[in-house]
Amino acid sequence: SQELEQSPQSLIVQEGKNLTINCTSSKTLYGLYWYKQKYGEGLIFLMMLQKGGEEKSHEKITAKLDEKKQQSSLHITASQPSHAGIYLCGADIGGSYIPTFGRGTSLIVHP
Amino acid sequence: DTAVSQTPKYLVTQMGNDKSIKCEQNLGHDTMYWYKQDSKKFLKIMFSYNNKELIINETVPNRFSPKSPDKAHLNLHINSLELGDSAVYFCASSPDAVGYGYTFGSGTRLTVV
């Protein structure tokens, strides 16, 4: 089974709409990071969360790690076509030094 | 300056050939990784080196051999390429072996025909 579950797998929204992507684990997440991958390009680091309840923002993208450190949500406010791409969460799960990634969420934003 | 650079970006080759993918980082990071991205966009770690020492060696065919001449470089050599090796391979680095603060390269799309 997947240790880091991302949902939804894909998302199509109209420009200007808000959206949320979730990343969930049954184990404690030590360092949860979000990446974005534009289609055909490499992964770009967005932000990292370490403490339970921590919330960070980057432009119109906000990510939060819950108090239990088992779920993170990434929220985009007033989406733009430039937000389109694949959003990937990654984490050090259960103290393991082997990094784990979710499967990614494909986001399409229609003008 | 590109932080983690991979070359080549695209590689098309025939089955049975031997090929290498190069990776260099100028971030001063201690740890470097190779990931394989499958057709479903899922990243799977292949190898990790910390200060030129192999620390992660997942179950991959021994046709894949990483080489780290120094901590800024981690090259991936693949012998006897097979069709199933076709994928996008990502190199990445992080400040230390724990892995926080990954920086990925732009990927190498390998197509075996």
mmCIF file of C-alpha atoms in Angstrom:
data_model
loop_
_atom_site.group_PDB
_atom_site.id
_atom_site.type_symbol
_atom_site.label_atom_id
_atom_site.label_comp_id
_atom_site.label_asym_id
_atom_site.label_seq_id
_atom_site.Cartn_x
_atom_site.Cartn_y
_atom_site.Cartn_z
ATOM 1 C CA SER A 1 0.000 0.000 0.000
ATOM 2 C CA GLN A 2 1.029 3.567 -0.625
ATOM 3 C CA GLU A 3 2.596 5.122 2.482
ATOM 4 C CA LEU A 4 1.857 8.636 1.375
ATOM 5 C CA GLU A 5 -1.538 9.119 -0.193
ATOM 6 C CA GLN A 6 -2.322 12.160 -2.242
ATOM 7 C CA SER A 7 -5.798 13.216 -3.213
ATOM 8 C CA PRO A 8 -7.292 13.950 -5.570
ATOM 9 C CA GLN A 9 -5.259 12.307 -8.313
ATOM 10 C CA SER A 10 -6.338 14.964 -10.763
ATOM 11 C CA LEU A 11 -8.147 18.237 -10.581
ATOM 12 C CA ILE A 12 -9.623 20.484 -13.251
ATOM 13 C CA VAL A 13 -10.781 23.911 -12.143
ATOM 14 C CA GLN A 14 -11.858 27.185 -13.658
ATOM 15 C CA GLU A 15 -9.489 30.108 -13.297
ATOM 16 C CA GLY A 16 -10.197 32.048 -10.129
ATOM 17 C CA LYS A 17 -11.469 29.077 -8.143
ATOM 18 C CA ASN A 18 -9.935 27.893 -4.894
ATOM 19 C CA LEU A 19 -8.718 24.329 -4.516
ATOM 20 C CA THR A 20 -7.144 21.989 -1.980
ATOM 21 C CA ILE A 21 -4.801 19.022 -2.387
ATOM 22 C CA ASN A 22 -4.249 16.614 0.488
ATOM 23 C CA CYS A 23 -1.335 14.415 1.485
ATOM 24 C CA THR A 24 -2.008 11.769 4.129
ATOM 25 C CA SER A 25 -0.034 9.105 5.949
ATOM 26 C CA SER A 26 -0.870 6.598 8.658
ATOM 27 C CA LYS A 27 2.542 7.289 10.157
ATOM 28 C CA THR A 28 4.179 10.406 11.522
ATOM 29 C CA LEU A 29 5.662 12.684 8.895
ATOM 30 C CA TYR A 30 9.053 14.110 9.746
ATOM 31 C CA GLY A 31 9.493 16.938 7.327
ATOM 32 C CA LEU A 32 6.722 17.237 4.797
ATOM 33 C CA TYR A 33 7.556 19.034 1.596
ATOM 34 C CA TRP A 34 5.581 20.057 -1.404
ATOM 35 C CA TYR A 35 6.916 20.138 -4.924
ATOM 36 C CA LYS A 36 5.469 21.290 -8.182
ATOM 37 C CA GLN A 37 6.326 19.809 -11.510
ATOM 38 C CA LYS A 38 5.361 21.603 -14.659
ATOM 39 C CA TYR A 39 4.535 19.261 -17.458
ATOM 40 C CA GLY A 40 7.715 18.129 -19.181
ATOM 41 C CA GLU A 41 9.953 19.846 -16.650
ATOM 42 C CA GLY A 42 11.631 19.032 -13.359
ATOM 43 C CA LEU A 43 10.359 19.264 -9.838
ATOM 44 C CA ILE A 44 10.451 22.627 -8.070
ATOM 45 C CA PHE A 45 10.508 22.842 -4.302
ATOM 46 C CA LEU A 46 7.590 24.899 -2.935
ATOM 47 C CA MET A 47 7.812 24.672 0.827
ATOM 48 C CA MET A 48 8.622 22.441 3.747
ATOM 49 C CA LEU A 49 6.671 21.895 6.954
ATOM 50 C CA GLN A 50 8.113 20.309 10.052
ATOM 51 C CA LYS A 51 6.089 21.203 13.093
ATOM 52 C CA GLY A 52 2.547 20.102 13.868
ATOM 53 C CA GLY A 53 0.144 22.913 13.080
ATOM 54 C CA GLU A 54 2.705 24.733 10.971
ATOM 55 C CA GLU A 55 1.409 26.757 8.058
ATOM 56 C CA LYS A 56 3.386 28.417 5.282
ATOM 57 C CA SER A 57 2.436 30.524 2.314
ATOM 58 C CA HIS A 58 4.092 31.204 -0.986
ATOM 59 C CA GLU A 59 2.245 33.725 -3.130
ATOM 60 C CA LYS A 60 -1.265 32.286 -3.430
ATOM 61 C CA ILE A 61 -0.311 28.820 -2.252
ATOM 62 C CA THR A 62 -0.717 27.876 1.416
ATOM 63 C CA ALA A 63 0.289 24.573 2.970
ATOM 64 C CA LYS A 64 -0.447 23.302 6.446
ATOM 65 C CA LEU A 65 0.703 20.297 8.467
ATOM 66 C CA ASP A 66 -1.886 19.062 10.933
ATOM 67 C CA GLU A 67 -1.266 18.808 14.650
ATOM 68 C CA LYS A 68 -0.762 15.056 14.485
ATOM 69 C CA LYS A 69 1.761 15.470 11.653
ATOM 70 C CA GLN A 70 0.012 12.883 9.542
ATOM 71 C CA GLN A 71 -1.723 15.056 6.999
ATOM 72 C CA SER A 72 -0.842 18.102 4.994
ATOM 73 C CA SER A 73 -3.093 20.185 2.809
ATOM 74 C CA LEU A 74 -2.050 22.511 0.031
ATOM 75 C CA HIS A 75 -4.527 25.249 -0.767
ATOM 76 C CA ILE A 76 -4.473 27.507 -3.820
ATOM 77 C CA THR A 77 -6.517 30.673 -3.705
ATOM 78 C CA ALA A 78 -7.857 32.219 -6.907
ATOM 79 C CA SER A 79 -6.143 29.731 -9.184
ATOM 80 C CA GLN A 80 -4.355 30.875 -12.321
ATOM 81 C CA PRO A 81 -3.321 28.934 -15.458
ATOM 82 C CA SER A 82 0.266 29.279 -14.210
ATOM 83 C CA HIS A 83 -0.672 27.043 -11.267
ATOM 84 C CA ALA A 84 -1.195 24.119 -13.611
ATOM 85 C CA GLY A 85 1.126 21.161 -13.185
ATOM 86 C CA ILE A 86 1.712 18.199 -10.946
ATOM 87 C CA TYR A 87 1.884 18.786 -7.202
ATOM 88 C CA LEU A 88 3.892 16.257 -5.308
ATOM 89 C CA CYS A 89 4.230 15.784 -1.586
ATOM 90 C CA GLY A 90 7.199 14.058 -0.079
ATOM 91 C CA ALA A 91 8.181 13.173 3.445
ATOM 92 C CA ASP A 92 10.471 11.314 5.725
ATOM 93 C CA ILE A 93 7.992 8.806 7.136
ATOM 94 C CA GLY A 94 8.293 7.310 10.568
ATOM 95 C CA GLY A 95 11.862 8.478 10.949
ATOM 96 C CA SER A 96 13.076 6.500 7.968
ATOM 97 C CA TYR A 97 15.936 8.049 6.052
ATOM 98 C CA ILE A 98 14.447 6.839 2.798
ATOM 99 C CA PRO A 99 12.366 9.679 1.431
ATOM 100 C CA THR A 100 8.890 8.814 0.204
ATOM 101 C CA PHE A 101 6.759 10.620 -2.295
ATOM 102 C CA GLY A 102 3.101 10.625 -3.018
ATOM 103 C CA ARG A 103 1.892 9.877 -6.511
ATOM 104 C CA GLY A 104 1.205 13.495 -7.303
ATOM 105 C CA THR A 105 -1.891 15.479 -8.174
ATOM 106 C CA SER A 106 -2.375 16.726 -11.688
ATOM 107 C CA LEU A 107 -3.901 20.204 -11.757
ATOM 108 C CA ILE A 108 -5.370 21.835 -14.841
ATOM 109 C CA VAL A 109 -6.653 25.394 -14.658
ATOM 110 C CA HIS A 110 -8.930 26.527 -17.458
ATOM 111 C CA PRO A 111 -8.829 30.218 -18.398
ATOM 112 C CA ASP B 1 23.271 28.991 -12.377
ATOM 113 C CA THR B 2 21.489 25.659 -12.427
ATOM 114 C CA ALA B 3 21.608 24.126 -8.944
ATOM 115 C CA VAL B 4 21.248 20.470 -9.984
ATOM 116 C CA SER B 5 22.012 19.787 -13.608
ATOM 117 C CA GLN B 6 21.446 16.559 -15.444
ATOM 118 C CA THR B 7 22.684 15.635 -18.875
ATOM 119 C CA PRO B 8 21.418 14.683 -21.302
ATOM 120 C CA LYS B 9 17.839 15.897 -21.072
ATOM 121 C CA TYR B 10 16.693 13.357 -23.639
ATOM 122 C CA LEU B 11 18.268 10.024 -24.500
ATOM 123 C CA VAL B 12 17.004 7.645 -27.163
ATOM 124 C CA THR B 13 18.916 4.427 -27.546
ATOM 125 C CA GLN B 14 18.570 0.843 -28.693
ATOM 126 C CA MET B 15 18.121 -2.192 -26.519
ATOM 127 C CA GLY B 16 21.370 -3.721 -25.374
ATOM 128 C CA ASN B 17 23.334 -0.484 -25.407
ATOM 129 C CA ASP B 18 25.206 0.960 -22.420
ATOM 130 C CA LYS B 19 24.526 4.575 -21.484
ATOM 131 C CA SER B 20 25.334 7.065 -18.742
ATOM 132 C CA ILE B 21 23.434 9.969 -17.267
ATOM 133 C CA LYS B 22 25.433 12.652 -15.507
ATOM 134 C CA CYS B 23 24.386 14.749 -12.531
ATOM 135 C CA GLU B 24 26.120 17.655 -10.877
ATOM 136 C CA GLN B 25 25.042 19.943 -8.036
ATOM 137 C CA ASN B 26 26.620 23.242 -7.060
ATOM 138 C CA LEU B 27 24.726 23.673 -3.793
ATOM 139 C CA GLY B 28 27.351 22.185 -1.547
ATOM 140 C CA HIS B 29 24.881 19.481 -0.498
ATOM 141 C CA ASP B 30 26.229 16.332 1.077
ATOM 142 C CA THR B 31 23.638 13.930 -0.312
ATOM 143 C CA MET B 32 22.610 13.085 -3.854
ATOM 144 C CA TYR B 33 19.900 10.768 -5.196
ATOM 145 C CA TRP B 34 18.669 9.076 -8.298
ATOM 146 C CA TYR B 35 14.925 8.641 -8.737
ATOM 147 C CA LYS B 36 13.024 6.850 -11.454
ATOM 148 C CA GLN B 37 9.661 8.243 -12.397
ATOM 149 C CA ASP B 38 7.313 5.686 -13.838
ATOM 150 C CA SER B 39 4.572 6.257 -16.365
ATOM 151 C CA LYS B 40 2.148 7.087 -13.575
ATOM 152 C CA LYS B 41 4.349 9.944 -12.377
ATOM 153 C CA PHE B 42 5.384 8.058 -9.259
ATOM 154 C CA LEU B 43 8.912 8.712 -8.066
ATOM 155 C CA LYS B 44 10.870 5.748 -6.788
ATOM 156 C CA ILE B 45 14.260 6.138 -5.203
ATOM 157 C CA MET B 46 17.065 4.107 -6.747
ATOM 158 C CA PHE B 47 20.253 5.228 -5.034
ATOM 159 C CA SER B 48 21.500 7.754 -2.557
ATOM 160 C CA TYR B 49 25.046 8.843 -1.819
ATOM 161 C CA ASN B 50 26.205 10.850 1.172
ATOM 162 C CA ASN B 51 29.658 12.353 0.816
ATOM 163 C CA LYS B 52 30.529 9.866 -1.926
ATOM 164 C CA GLU B 53 29.349 6.896 0.103
ATOM 165 C CA LEU B 54 26.395 4.756 -0.934
ATOM 166 C CA ILE B 55 23.681 4.928 1.729
ATOM 167 C CA ILE B 56 20.564 3.870 -0.122
ATOM 168 C CA ASN B 57 20.545 1.084 -2.649
ATOM 169 C CA GLU B 58 17.018 0.036 -3.432
ATOM 170 C CA THR B 59 16.165 -3.079 -5.350
ATOM 171 C CA VAL B 60 17.189 -2.202 -8.855
ATOM 172 C CA PRO B 61 18.790 -4.471 -11.458
ATOM 173 C CA ASN B 62 22.553 -4.613 -11.129
ATOM 174 C CA ARG B 63 22.710 -3.292 -14.683
ATOM 175 C CA PHE B 64 22.315 0.097 -12.981
ATOM 176 C CA SER B 65 25.485 1.333 -11.342
ATOM 177 C CA PRO B 66 25.912 4.736 -9.682
ATOM 178 C CA LYS B 67 29.272 6.427 -9.602
ATOM 179 C CA SER B 68 30.158 9.327 -7.325
ATOM 180 C CA PRO B 69 33.634 10.721 -8.056
ATOM 181 C CA ASP B 70 33.062 13.511 -5.541
ATOM 182 C CA LYS B 71 30.145 14.772 -3.497
ATOM 183 C CA ALA B 72 29.071 17.195 -6.206
ATOM 184 C CA HIS B 73 28.614 14.480 -8.816
ATOM 185 C CA LEU B 74 26.496 11.362 -9.027
ATOM 186 C CA ASN B 75 26.402 9.633 -12.380
ATOM 187 C CA LEU B 76 24.171 6.752 -13.368
ATOM 188 C CA HIS B 77 25.482 4.100 -15.723
ATOM 189 C CA ILE B 78 23.125 1.569 -17.243
ATOM 190 C CA ASN B 79 24.345 -1.577 -18.986
ATOM 191 C CA SER B 80 22.416 -3.689 -21.483
ATOM 192 C CA LEU B 81 19.445 -1.366 -21.683
ATOM 193 C CA GLU B 82 15.989 -2.931 -21.821
ATOM 194 C CA LEU B 83 12.641 -1.588 -22.996
ATOM 195 C CA GLY B 84 11.410 -1.432 -19.413
ATOM 196 C CA ASP B 85 14.169 1.002 -18.536
ATOM 197 C CA SER B 86 12.343 3.703 -20.466
ATOM 198 C CA ALA B 87 11.347 6.367 -17.965
ATOM 199 C CA VAL B 88 12.265 9.787 -16.686
ATOM 200 C CA TYR B 89 15.202 9.700 -14.285
ATOM 201 C CA PHE B 90 15.616 12.480 -11.768
ATOM 202 C CA CYS B 91 18.746 13.396 -9.906
ATOM 203 C CA ALA B 92 18.339 15.293 -6.648
ATOM 204 C CA SER B 93 20.393 16.577 -3.778
ATOM 205 C CA SER B 94 19.752 17.577 -0.178
ATOM 206 C CA PRO B 95 21.859 19.242 2.494
ATOM 207 C CA ASP B 96 22.151 16.021 4.471
ATOM 208 C CA ALA B 97 21.041 12.380 4.471
ATOM 209 C CA VAL B 98 17.769 13.111 6.250
ATOM 210 C CA GLY B 99 16.553 14.564 3.017
ATOM 211 C CA TYR B 100 14.920 17.817 3.948
ATOM 212 C CA GLY B 101 15.112 20.505 1.341
ATOM 213 C CA TYR B 102 15.398 18.448 -1.767
ATOM 214 C CA THR B 103 16.496 20.082 -4.984
ATOM 215 C CA PHE B 104 15.786 18.109 -8.106
ATOM 216 C CA GLY B 105 17.337 18.211 -11.524
ATOM 217 C CA SER B 106 15.141 18.724 -14.551
ATOM 218 C CA GLY B 107 15.092 15.037 -15.405
ATOM 219 C CA THR B 108 16.404 12.833 -18.192
ATOM 220 C CA ARG B 109 13.860 11.188 -20.420
ATOM 221 C CA LEU B 110 15.288 7.827 -21.459
ATOM 222 C CA THR B 111 13.624 5.985 -24.317
ATOM 223 C CA VAL B 112 14.825 2.516 -25.190
ATOM 224 C CA VAL B 113 13.735 1.295 -28.615
#
